[in-house]
Coordinates of C-alpha atoms in Angstrom, one line a residue:
Chain M
M1 CA 0.0 0.0 0.0
S2 CA 1.6 3.1 -0.9
G3 CA 1.2 6.1 1.2
G4 CA 3.4 7.7 3.9
P5 CA 5.5 10.7 3.0
G6 CA 4.8 10.5 -0.7
A7 CA 0.9 10.8 -0.3
A8 CA 1.1 13.5 2.1
A9 CA 3.4 15.6 -0.1
L10 CA 0.8 15.2 -3.0
L11 CA -2.1 16.2 -0.7
S12 CA -0.3 19.2 0.8
G13 CA 0.2 21.1 -2.4
G14 CA 1.7 19.3 -5.4
A15 CA 5.2 18.4 -4.4
A16 CA 6.3 15.4 -6.1
A17 CA 5.8 12.1 -4.3
E18 CA 8.6 9.7 -3.3
P19 CA 7.3 6.6 -5.5
D20 CA 8.7 4.0 -3.1
D21 CA 10.7 5.2 -0.2
L22 CA 13.3 2.4 -0.3
E23 CA 13.5 2.3 -4.0
S24 CA 14.1 5.9 -4.1
V25 CA 16.9 5.6 -1.6
E26 CA 18.4 2.6 -3.5
M27 CA 18.4 4.6 -6.6
A28 CA 20.0 7.8 -5.0
L29 CA 22.7 5.6 -3.6
L30 CA 23.4 3.8 -6.9
L31 CA 23.7 7.2 -8.8
E32 CA 25.9 8.6 -6.0
G33 CA 28.2 5.5 -6.1
I34 CA 28.5 5.7 -9.9
H35 CA 29.4 9.4 -9.6
R36 CA 32.1 8.9 -6.9
H37 CA 33.6 5.8 -8.6
Y38 CA 33.3 6.4 -12.3
S39 CA 32.7 10.2 -12.3
F40 CA 29.7 9.9 -14.6
D41 CA 26.9 12.0 -13.1
F42 CA 23.4 10.8 -13.7
R43 CA 22.0 12.4 -10.5
Q44 CA 20.3 15.1 -12.5
Y45 CA 18.6 12.9 -15.1
A46 CA 14.8 12.7 -15.3
P47 CA 14.2 10.1 -12.6
A48 CA 11.2 8.4 -14.2
S49 CA 13.0 7.3 -17.5
L50 CA 16.3 6.7 -15.5
R51 CA 14.5 4.4 -13.1
R52 CA 13.2 2.4 -15.9
R53 CA 16.4 2.1 -17.7
L54 CA 18.1 1.1 -14.2
W55 CA 15.6 -1.6 -13.8
R56 CA 16.0 -2.9 -17.3
R57 CA 19.7 -3.3 -16.6
A58 CA 19.0 -4.9 -13.2
H59 CA 16.7 -7.4 -14.8
A60 CA 19.1 -8.1 -17.5
E61 CA 21.8 -8.9 -15.1
G62 CA 19.3 -11.2 -13.1
L63 CA 19.3 -8.8 -10.0
A64 CA 16.2 -8.2 -8.0
T65 CA 17.1 -4.9 -6.5
L66 CA 18.8 -1.6 -7.4
S67 CA 21.1 -2.2 -4.4
G68 CA 22.1 -5.5 -6.2
L69 CA 22.9 -3.4 -9.3
Q70 CA 24.9 -1.0 -7.3
E71 CA 27.1 -3.7 -6.0
R72 CA 27.7 -5.3 -9.4
V73 CA 28.3 -1.9 -11.1
L74 CA 30.8 -0.7 -8.6
H75 CA 32.8 -4.0 -8.5
D76 CA 32.6 -5.0 -12.1
P77 CA 33.5 -2.2 -14.7
A78 CA 32.1 -4.4 -17.5
C79 CA 28.7 -4.2 -15.9
M80 CA 29.2 -0.3 -15.8
E81 CA 30.0 -0.5 -19.4
R82 CA 26.7 -2.4 -20.2
L83 CA 24.8 0.2 -18.1
L84 CA 26.4 3.1 -19.8
L85 CA 25.4 1.6 -23.1
D86 CA 21.8 1.3 -21.9
L87 CA 21.9 4.9 -20.9
S88 CA 23.4 6.0 -24.2
I89 CA 21.4 4.3 -26.9
N90 CA 18.4 6.2 -28.1
V91 CA 16.3 4.1 -30.4
T92 CA 15.8 6.3 -33.2
A93 CA 15.6 6.1 -37.1
M94 CA 17.3 8.0 -40.1
F95 CA 15.3 11.1 -40.9
R96 CA 13.0 10.5 -37.9
D97 CA 10.5 13.3 -38.2
P98 CA 10.6 13.8 -41.9
T99 CA 9.0 17.2 -41.5
F100 CA 11.9 18.4 -39.4
Y101 CA 14.3 17.6 -42.3
S102 CA 12.0 19.3 -44.7
A103 CA 12.1 22.4 -42.5
L104 CA 15.9 22.1 -42.2
R105 CA 16.1 22.2 -46.0
E106 CA 13.7 24.9 -46.6
K107 CA 14.6 27.4 -43.6
V108 CA 18.1 26.5 -42.4
V109 CA 19.9 25.6 -45.6
P110 CA 19.6 29.1 -47.1
L111 CA 21.2 30.5 -43.9
L112 CA 23.9 28.1 -44.0
R113 CA 24.7 28.8 -47.7
T114 CA 25.8 32.5 -46.5
Y115 CA 28.9 30.9 -44.7
P116 CA 31.9 29.9 -46.5
F117 CA 32.8 27.4 -43.7
L118 CA 30.2 25.5 -41.7
R119 CA 30.8 24.1 -38.3
I120 CA 27.9 21.8 -37.1
W121 CA 27.6 20.0 -33.7
A122 CA 25.5 17.0 -33.4
A123 CA 25.3 16.6 -29.6
G124 CA 24.4 13.2 -28.1
C125 CA 24.7 11.5 -31.4
S126 CA 24.3 8.0 -30.1
T127 CA 24.6 5.4 -32.9
G128 CA 24.6 8.1 -35.7
E129 CA 21.2 7.8 -37.5
E130 CA 20.8 11.7 -37.3
V131 CA 24.3 12.4 -38.1
Y132 CA 24.2 10.4 -41.3
S133 CA 20.8 11.8 -42.2
L134 CA 22.3 15.4 -41.9
A135 CA 25.4 14.3 -44.0
I136 CA 23.0 13.1 -46.8
L137 CA 20.9 16.2 -46.6
L138 CA 24.1 18.5 -46.7
R139 CA 25.5 16.5 -49.6
E140 CA 22.2 16.9 -51.6
E141 CA 22.1 20.6 -50.8
G142 CA 25.7 21.0 -52.1
L143 CA 26.8 22.2 -48.6
Y144 CA 28.8 19.1 -47.4
E145 CA 32.3 20.1 -48.8
R146 CA 32.3 23.2 -46.7
A147 CA 31.0 21.6 -43.6
R148 CA 32.7 20.1 -40.5
I149 CA 30.3 18.0 -38.4
Y150 CA 31.3 17.3 -34.9
A151 CA 29.3 14.4 -33.7
T152 CA 29.7 13.8 -29.9
D153 CA 28.5 11.3 -27.4
I154 CA 29.2 10.4 -23.7
N155 CA 29.9 6.8 -24.8
E156 CA 33.0 5.5 -26.8
T157 CA 31.4 2.1 -27.6
V158 CA 28.3 3.9 -29.1
L159 CA 30.7 6.2 -31.0
E160 CA 32.4 3.3 -32.6
R161 CA 29.1 2.0 -33.8
A162 CA 28.5 5.5 -35.3
V163 CA 31.9 5.6 -37.1
A164 CA 31.1 2.3 -38.6
G165 CA 28.0 3.5 -40.3
V166 CA 26.3 0.1 -40.3
F167 CA 22.5 0.0 -39.6
P168 CA 20.2 -3.0 -39.7
L169 CA 19.0 -3.9 -43.2
A170 CA 15.6 -4.5 -41.9
S171 CA 15.3 -0.8 -41.0
M172 CA 16.1 0.4 -44.5
K173 CA 12.4 0.2 -45.7
A174 CA 11.2 2.7 -42.9
Y175 CA 14.3 4.9 -43.5
T176 CA 13.6 5.0 -47.1
E177 CA 10.1 6.3 -46.6
N178 CA 11.3 8.8 -44.0
Y179 CA 14.0 10.0 -46.4
M180 CA 11.4 10.5 -49.2
R181 CA 9.0 12.3 -47.0
A182 CA 12.0 14.5 -46.0
G183 CA 12.4 15.8 -49.5
G184 CA 15.2 13.2 -50.5
Q185 CA 16.3 13.8 -54.1
R186 CA 17.9 10.5 -54.9
S187 CA 17.3 6.7 -54.3
F188 CA 18.0 6.1 -50.8
S189 CA 19.7 2.8 -51.6
E190 CA 22.5 4.7 -53.5
Y191 CA 23.9 5.7 -50.1
Y192 CA 24.6 2.1 -48.6
V193 CA 25.7 -1.3 -49.6
S194 CA 24.1 -4.2 -47.9
G195 CA 25.7 -7.5 -46.5
Y196 CA 25.4 -9.8 -43.6
G197 CA 22.1 -8.3 -42.7
G198 CA 23.5 -4.8 -42.3
A199 CA 23.4 -1.7 -44.4
R200 CA 26.8 -0.1 -44.6
F201 CA 26.7 3.6 -45.4
D202 CA 29.1 5.2 -47.9
P203 CA 32.2 6.0 -45.9
A204 CA 32.4 9.3 -47.9
L205 CA 29.6 10.4 -45.9
A206 CA 31.7 10.4 -42.8
E207 CA 34.7 12.2 -44.4
N208 CA 33.8 15.5 -42.9
I209 CA 32.4 14.1 -39.6
V210 CA 34.6 14.2 -36.4
F211 CA 33.3 11.6 -33.9
A212 CA 34.5 12.5 -30.4
Q213 CA 33.5 11.8 -26.8
H214 CA 31.9 14.6 -24.9
N215 CA 29.8 14.7 -21.8
L216 CA 27.0 17.3 -22.0
V217 CA 26.7 17.3 -18.1
S218 CA 30.4 17.9 -17.3
D219 CA 32.4 19.0 -20.3
R220 CA 32.9 22.6 -21.4
S221 CA 32.0 24.3 -24.7
F222 CA 34.7 23.3 -27.2
N223 CA 34.0 25.6 -30.3
E224 CA 31.6 27.9 -31.7
F225 CA 29.0 26.4 -34.2
H226 CA 26.7 27.7 -37.0
L227 CA 24.3 24.8 -36.3
I228 CA 23.6 22.6 -33.2
L229 CA 21.3 19.6 -33.2
C230 CA 20.4 18.0 -30.0
R231 CA 17.2 16.1 -30.5
N232 CA 15.6 13.8 -28.0
V233 CA 18.7 13.6 -25.9
M234 CA 17.6 16.3 -23.2
I235 CA 14.4 14.6 -22.6
Y236 CA 16.4 12.4 -20.3
F237 CA 17.5 15.1 -18.2
A238 CA 15.6 16.8 -15.4
K239 CA 14.8 20.5 -15.7
P240 CA 17.8 21.9 -14.0
L241 CA 20.2 20.0 -16.1
Q242 CA 18.3 21.0 -19.2
D243 CA 18.8 24.6 -18.3
Q244 CA 22.6 24.0 -17.7
V245 CA 23.0 22.3 -21.1
H246 CA 21.1 25.2 -22.8
S247 CA 23.7 27.5 -21.3
L248 CA 26.4 25.3 -22.8
F249 CA 24.6 25.4 -26.2
H250 CA 24.1 29.1 -26.0
E251 CA 27.7 29.7 -25.3
S252 CA 28.6 27.4 -28.1
L253 CA 26.5 29.1 -30.9
A254 CA 27.7 31.7 -33.3
P255 CA 25.7 34.8 -33.3
S256 CA 22.6 34.0 -35.4
G257 CA 23.4 30.4 -35.0
V258 CA 20.7 27.7 -35.1
L259 CA 19.6 25.3 -32.5
C260 CA 17.5 22.3 -33.3
L261 CA 15.6 20.3 -30.5
G262 CA 13.4 17.3 -30.8
H263 CA 9.8 17.3 -31.8
K264 CA 8.2 17.5 -28.4
E265 CA 11.0 19.5 -26.7
A266 CA 10.9 23.4 -26.5
L267 CA 12.8 26.4 -25.3
R268 CA 9.6 27.7 -23.6
H269 CA 10.2 28.0 -19.8
T270 CA 14.0 27.4 -20.1
R271 CA 16.7 29.8 -18.9
H272 CA 17.6 31.0 -22.5
E273 CA 14.1 31.2 -24.0
A274 CA 14.5 35.0 -24.7
D275 CA 17.8 34.7 -26.4
Y276 CA 16.4 32.8 -29.5
G277 CA 13.8 33.6 -32.1
E278 CA 11.6 30.8 -33.5
L279 CA 12.7 29.9 -37.0
D280 CA 10.2 27.2 -37.1
R281 CA 8.0 26.7 -34.0
D282 CA 6.3 23.4 -35.0
E283 CA 9.8 21.8 -35.8
R284 CA 11.6 23.4 -32.8
I285 CA 14.2 25.2 -34.9
Y286 CA 15.5 28.3 -33.2
R287 CA 17.9 31.1 -34.1
R288 CA 20.2 32.8 -31.6
R289 CA 19.4 36.5 -31.6
R290 CA 21.4 37.5 -28.5
Chain L
M1 CA -6.6 34.0 -7.3
N2 CA -9.7 32.0 -6.9
A3 CA -9.9 28.3 -6.0
S4 CA -10.1 27.0 -9.5
T5 CA -7.1 28.9 -10.9
A6 CA -5.1 27.9 -7.6
A7 CA -5.9 24.4 -8.2
A8 CA -4.9 24.6 -12.0
A9 CA -1.6 26.0 -11.1
E10 CA -0.8 23.2 -8.7
T11 CA 0.1 19.7 -9.6
A12 CA -2.8 17.3 -9.9
T13 CA -3.2 15.1 -6.7
S14 CA -4.9 12.4 -8.5
M15 CA -4.8 10.8 -12.0
V16 CA -6.7 8.8 -14.5
V17 CA -4.6 7.0 -17.0
I18 CA -6.3 5.4 -20.0
G19 CA -4.6 2.8 -22.4
A20 CA -6.0 1.9 -26.0
S21 CA -4.9 0.5 -29.2
W22 CA -7.0 -0.6 -32.1
G23 CA -10.6 0.8 -31.7
G24 CA -9.5 3.4 -29.3
M25 CA -10.4 6.3 -31.6
E26 CA -13.9 5.1 -31.4
A27 CA -14.0 4.2 -27.6
L28 CA -12.3 7.3 -26.2
P29 CA -14.9 10.0 -27.3
L30 CA -17.7 7.7 -25.7
L31 CA -15.7 7.8 -22.5
L32 CA -14.5 11.6 -22.4
D33 CA -18.1 12.7 -23.2
H34 CA -18.9 11.9 -19.5
L35 CA -16.1 14.1 -17.9
D36 CA -17.1 17.6 -17.0
P37 CA -15.4 20.4 -15.1
P38 CA -14.7 20.8 -12.3
F39 CA -12.7 17.5 -12.6
S40 CA -10.3 16.8 -9.8
A41 CA -7.9 14.5 -11.5
A42 CA -5.6 14.8 -14.4
V43 CA -6.4 12.5 -17.2
V44 CA -3.6 10.9 -19.3
I45 CA -4.2 9.0 -22.5
A46 CA -1.8 6.6 -24.2
L47 CA -3.2 5.5 -27.5
H48 CA -1.1 3.3 -29.9
R49 CA -0.4 5.5 -32.9
H50 CA 1.6 5.5 -36.2
P51 CA 4.9 7.1 -35.6
R52 CA 4.2 9.8 -38.2
S53 CA 0.6 10.5 -37.1
D54 CA -0.1 14.2 -36.6
D55 CA -0.6 15.1 -32.8
R56 CA -2.9 17.8 -33.7
I57 CA -5.5 15.7 -35.4
L58 CA -6.1 13.5 -32.4
V59 CA -6.1 16.2 -29.9
S60 CA -8.6 18.2 -31.9
M61 CA -10.8 15.1 -32.5
L62 CA -10.8 14.2 -28.8
G63 CA -11.1 18.0 -28.0
G64 CA -14.6 17.9 -29.8
S65 CA -15.8 15.2 -27.5
S66 CA -14.4 16.6 -24.2
A67 CA -15.6 19.5 -22.0
L68 CA -12.1 19.2 -20.4
P69 CA -9.3 20.9 -22.4
V70 CA -7.2 18.2 -24.3
H71 CA -3.5 18.8 -25.0
D72 CA -0.7 17.0 -26.6
V73 CA 2.2 16.7 -24.2
G74 CA 5.7 18.3 -24.4
D75 CA 8.7 17.1 -22.4
K76 CA 8.5 18.5 -18.7
D77 CA 5.0 19.8 -19.2
P78 CA 3.2 20.3 -15.9
I79 CA 0.4 18.1 -14.8
H80 CA -2.8 19.8 -13.9
A81 CA -6.1 18.7 -12.6
G82 CA -9.1 18.8 -14.9
H83 CA -7.0 18.6 -18.0
V84 CA -6.6 15.6 -20.7
Y85 CA -3.2 14.8 -21.9
V86 CA -2.5 12.8 -24.9
A87 CA 0.8 10.9 -25.4
P88 CA 2.5 12.1 -28.7
P89 CA 3.5 9.5 -31.4
D90 CA 6.7 7.8 -31.3
Y91 CA 7.5 8.7 -27.8
H92 CA 6.8 7.0 -24.4
L93 CA 5.1 9.2 -22.0
L94 CA 6.2 9.0 -18.3
V95 CA 4.8 10.5 -15.1
D96 CA 7.7 12.0 -13.5
G97 CA 7.0 13.6 -10.2
D98 CA 5.3 16.8 -11.0
V99 CA 5.8 16.9 -14.7
F100 CA 5.7 14.5 -17.7
S101 CA 8.9 13.3 -19.2
L102 CA 9.2 11.7 -22.7
S103 CA 11.5 8.8 -23.7
V104 CA 12.5 7.3 -27.0
D105 CA 13.5 3.9 -25.6
E106 CA 12.6 0.9 -27.5
P107 CA 8.9 0.1 -28.2
V108 CA 7.2 -2.0 -25.5
H109 CA 4.9 -4.6 -27.0
F110 CA 5.8 -3.1 -30.2
A111 CA 4.1 0.1 -29.1
R112 CA 5.6 3.7 -28.6
P113 CA 3.8 5.2 -26.7
S114 CA 3.3 2.1 -24.6
V115 CA 0.4 1.8 -22.0
D116 CA 2.7 -0.3 -19.7
V117 CA 5.3 2.7 -19.5
L118 CA 2.7 5.2 -18.7
F119 CA 0.8 3.1 -16.2
E120 CA 3.9 1.9 -14.3
S121 CA 5.4 5.5 -14.1
A122 CA 1.9 6.8 -12.9
A123 CA 1.6 4.1 -10.3
A124 CA 5.0 5.0 -8.9
V125 CA 4.0 8.6 -8.3
Y126 CA 0.2 8.4 -7.6
G127 CA -0.2 5.1 -6.0
S128 CA -3.7 4.7 -4.4
R129 CA -4.6 8.1 -6.0
L130 CA -4.5 6.5 -9.6
T131 CA -7.4 5.2 -11.7
A132 CA -6.3 3.0 -14.7
V133 CA -8.6 2.2 -17.6
V134 CA -7.7 -0.3 -20.3
L135 CA -9.9 0.0 -23.6
T136 CA -10.0 -2.0 -26.8
G137 CA -6.8 -3.1 -28.5
A138 CA -5.0 -6.0 -30.3
N139 CA -2.0 -6.8 -28.1
D140 CA -1.0 -7.3 -24.4
D141 CA 0.3 -3.7 -23.8
G142 CA -1.2 -2.6 -20.4
A143 CA -1.6 -5.9 -18.7
A144 CA 1.9 -5.5 -16.8
G145 CA 1.0 -1.8 -16.2
V146 CA -2.5 -2.8 -14.6
A147 CA -0.7 -5.3 -12.3
C148 CA 1.5 -2.5 -11.1
V149 CA -1.4 -0.1 -10.5
R150 CA -3.1 -2.8 -8.5
A151 CA -0.1 -3.5 -6.4
R152 CA 0.2 0.2 -5.5
G153 CA -3.5 0.4 -4.6
G154 CA -5.0 2.1 -7.6
R155 CA -8.4 1.5 -9.1
I156 CA -8.9 -0.4 -12.4
F157 CA -11.6 -0.3 -15.0
V158 CA -11.5 -2.5 -18.1
Q159 CA -13.6 -2.3 -21.2
D160 CA -15.9 -5.2 -21.6
P161 CA -14.1 -7.3 -24.3
A162 CA -17.5 -7.9 -25.9
T163 CA -18.0 -4.4 -26.7
A164 CA -14.4 -3.9 -27.9
V165 CA -13.3 -3.6 -31.5
R166 CA -10.4 -5.8 -30.4
P167 CA -10.7 -7.8 -27.2
E168 CA -7.0 -8.7 -26.7
M169 CA -6.0 -5.8 -24.7
P170 CA -8.9 -5.8 -22.3
N171 CA -8.6 -9.6 -21.9
A172 CA -4.9 -9.3 -21.1
A173 CA -5.7 -6.8 -18.5
L174 CA -8.5 -8.9 -16.9
A175 CA -6.3 -11.9 -16.7
T176 CA -4.0 -10.2 -14.3
G177 CA -6.5 -10.0 -11.5
P178 CA -9.6 -8.3 -10.1
T179 CA -10.8 -5.0 -11.2
D180 CA -13.2 -2.3 -9.9
G181 CA -15.5 -2.6 -12.9
V182 CA -15.9 -4.0 -16.5
G183 CA -18.2 -2.2 -18.9
D184 CA -18.4 -0.3 -22.2
P185 CA -16.5 3.0 -22.6
S186 CA -19.6 5.1 -21.8
W187 CA -20.3 3.3 -18.6
I188 CA -16.5 3.5 -17.7
G189 CA -16.7 7.3 -18.3
S190 CA -19.8 7.7 -16.0
R191 CA -17.9 5.8 -13.3
L192 CA -14.7 8.1 -13.8
S193 CA -17.1 11.3 -13.6
R194 CA -17.8 10.2 -10.1
V195 CA -14.1 9.7 -9.3
G196 CA -13.4 13.2 -10.6
R197 CA -16.3 14.9 -8.5
S198 CA -15.3 13.3 -5.2
A199 CA -14.0 16.1 -2.9
T200 CA -11.2 14.1 -1.5
P201 CA -9.1 12.3 -4.2
G202 CA -8.9 8.7 -3.5
A203 CA -12.0 8.6 -1.3
E204 CA -14.5 5.8 -1.6
V205 CA -16.7 6.2 -4.7
P206 CA -20.4 5.3 -4.1

């Protein structure tokens, strides 16, 4: 029966309830342990989605409690690797949200054409679907040669997959549809060769991409960019951390640089809301104005 | 600030979560038709949808049948009583303390949004102040979520499989244990309206 401090907190005026007192304690201790031992700070991640991912790892390890997971994570670095992978992989698709890529072509590409040299940051690139989509779009728009794309993620293993540029062959049908809806100008299959159940994308697409490890929570700004994409990454952060990362992005954007968020993310009610104008409200494309 | 605006500005102290798949577009309006303001709970709907479906179409369709305001949900949106929230396509919707959080984790029972994900996260926060409703659908999504709601003391209503376009989802939910009622969507809506009118969230409903 749930009740106790959680329910009282709800009734007294809307403060978030402790879901299950003991489980919350265990989760806090696990995150604290990871932070102290491995220097990865997940303490400001959104609790609901993080809890779900932690339990998924615990069950995969055959463990019945988050305390059990803490013991294994702290004493077995391979387990920490597995957990880090769980926390880094966003299950996404190439040209996910085709209308976003259409808006990118229509509204952002004309701005990008005015620069002789383009620096672009794909923050939290995970396994690379979005980066390769962007590379294809830039190639078709004749902007790839002048672009340098920095694709960063917290996790080295995930970056290796992104570098390899191999995606499941079974996904290609859906990706092709997305690509066409996004205004793709060629035959999508021209961009990859298939074998062993995988579709390997043209290595030339990665020539101007620098894949590097970067931690949005703890690392500093490392360059100034004309375009930053961070889509469906910050949904895993609690609000204070989102504000912190928005400061990092604001600091990393050239004057009049463009910031792209995920379809259901917004700058509204964030710390830097007033520093941007809306280039496309529906597609969450913003332009720095101060 | 009068009582109703004060209430709207605060986080909802009770919640109704509704899950549906195939046939949900027909069932939901019949249910929502019975909910009138003032309604003391937040209402949250996870309907299985095609990843590229337009959020606004479903929201405006349901808005036509609902006297309560209907919204699609953005990441970290607040949770207000008397509002109806619809999970956006191709995201999981979670109840995260006093806000909604979104996720793009892998589909659950091939679904994103998943009913299980919504129900489990809601049960963790709202416990006995949660009412879960399972409507028509063609897979098992929601059954595990219902078990979780029950374990945390919440109430459960399930659509009568005989009235459902597809009976699999209600049947899977019913197989997990006892419920507080089985009926057609309209009947469930009338039961929920009593939940929403009770002065004390979670109080016994006549």
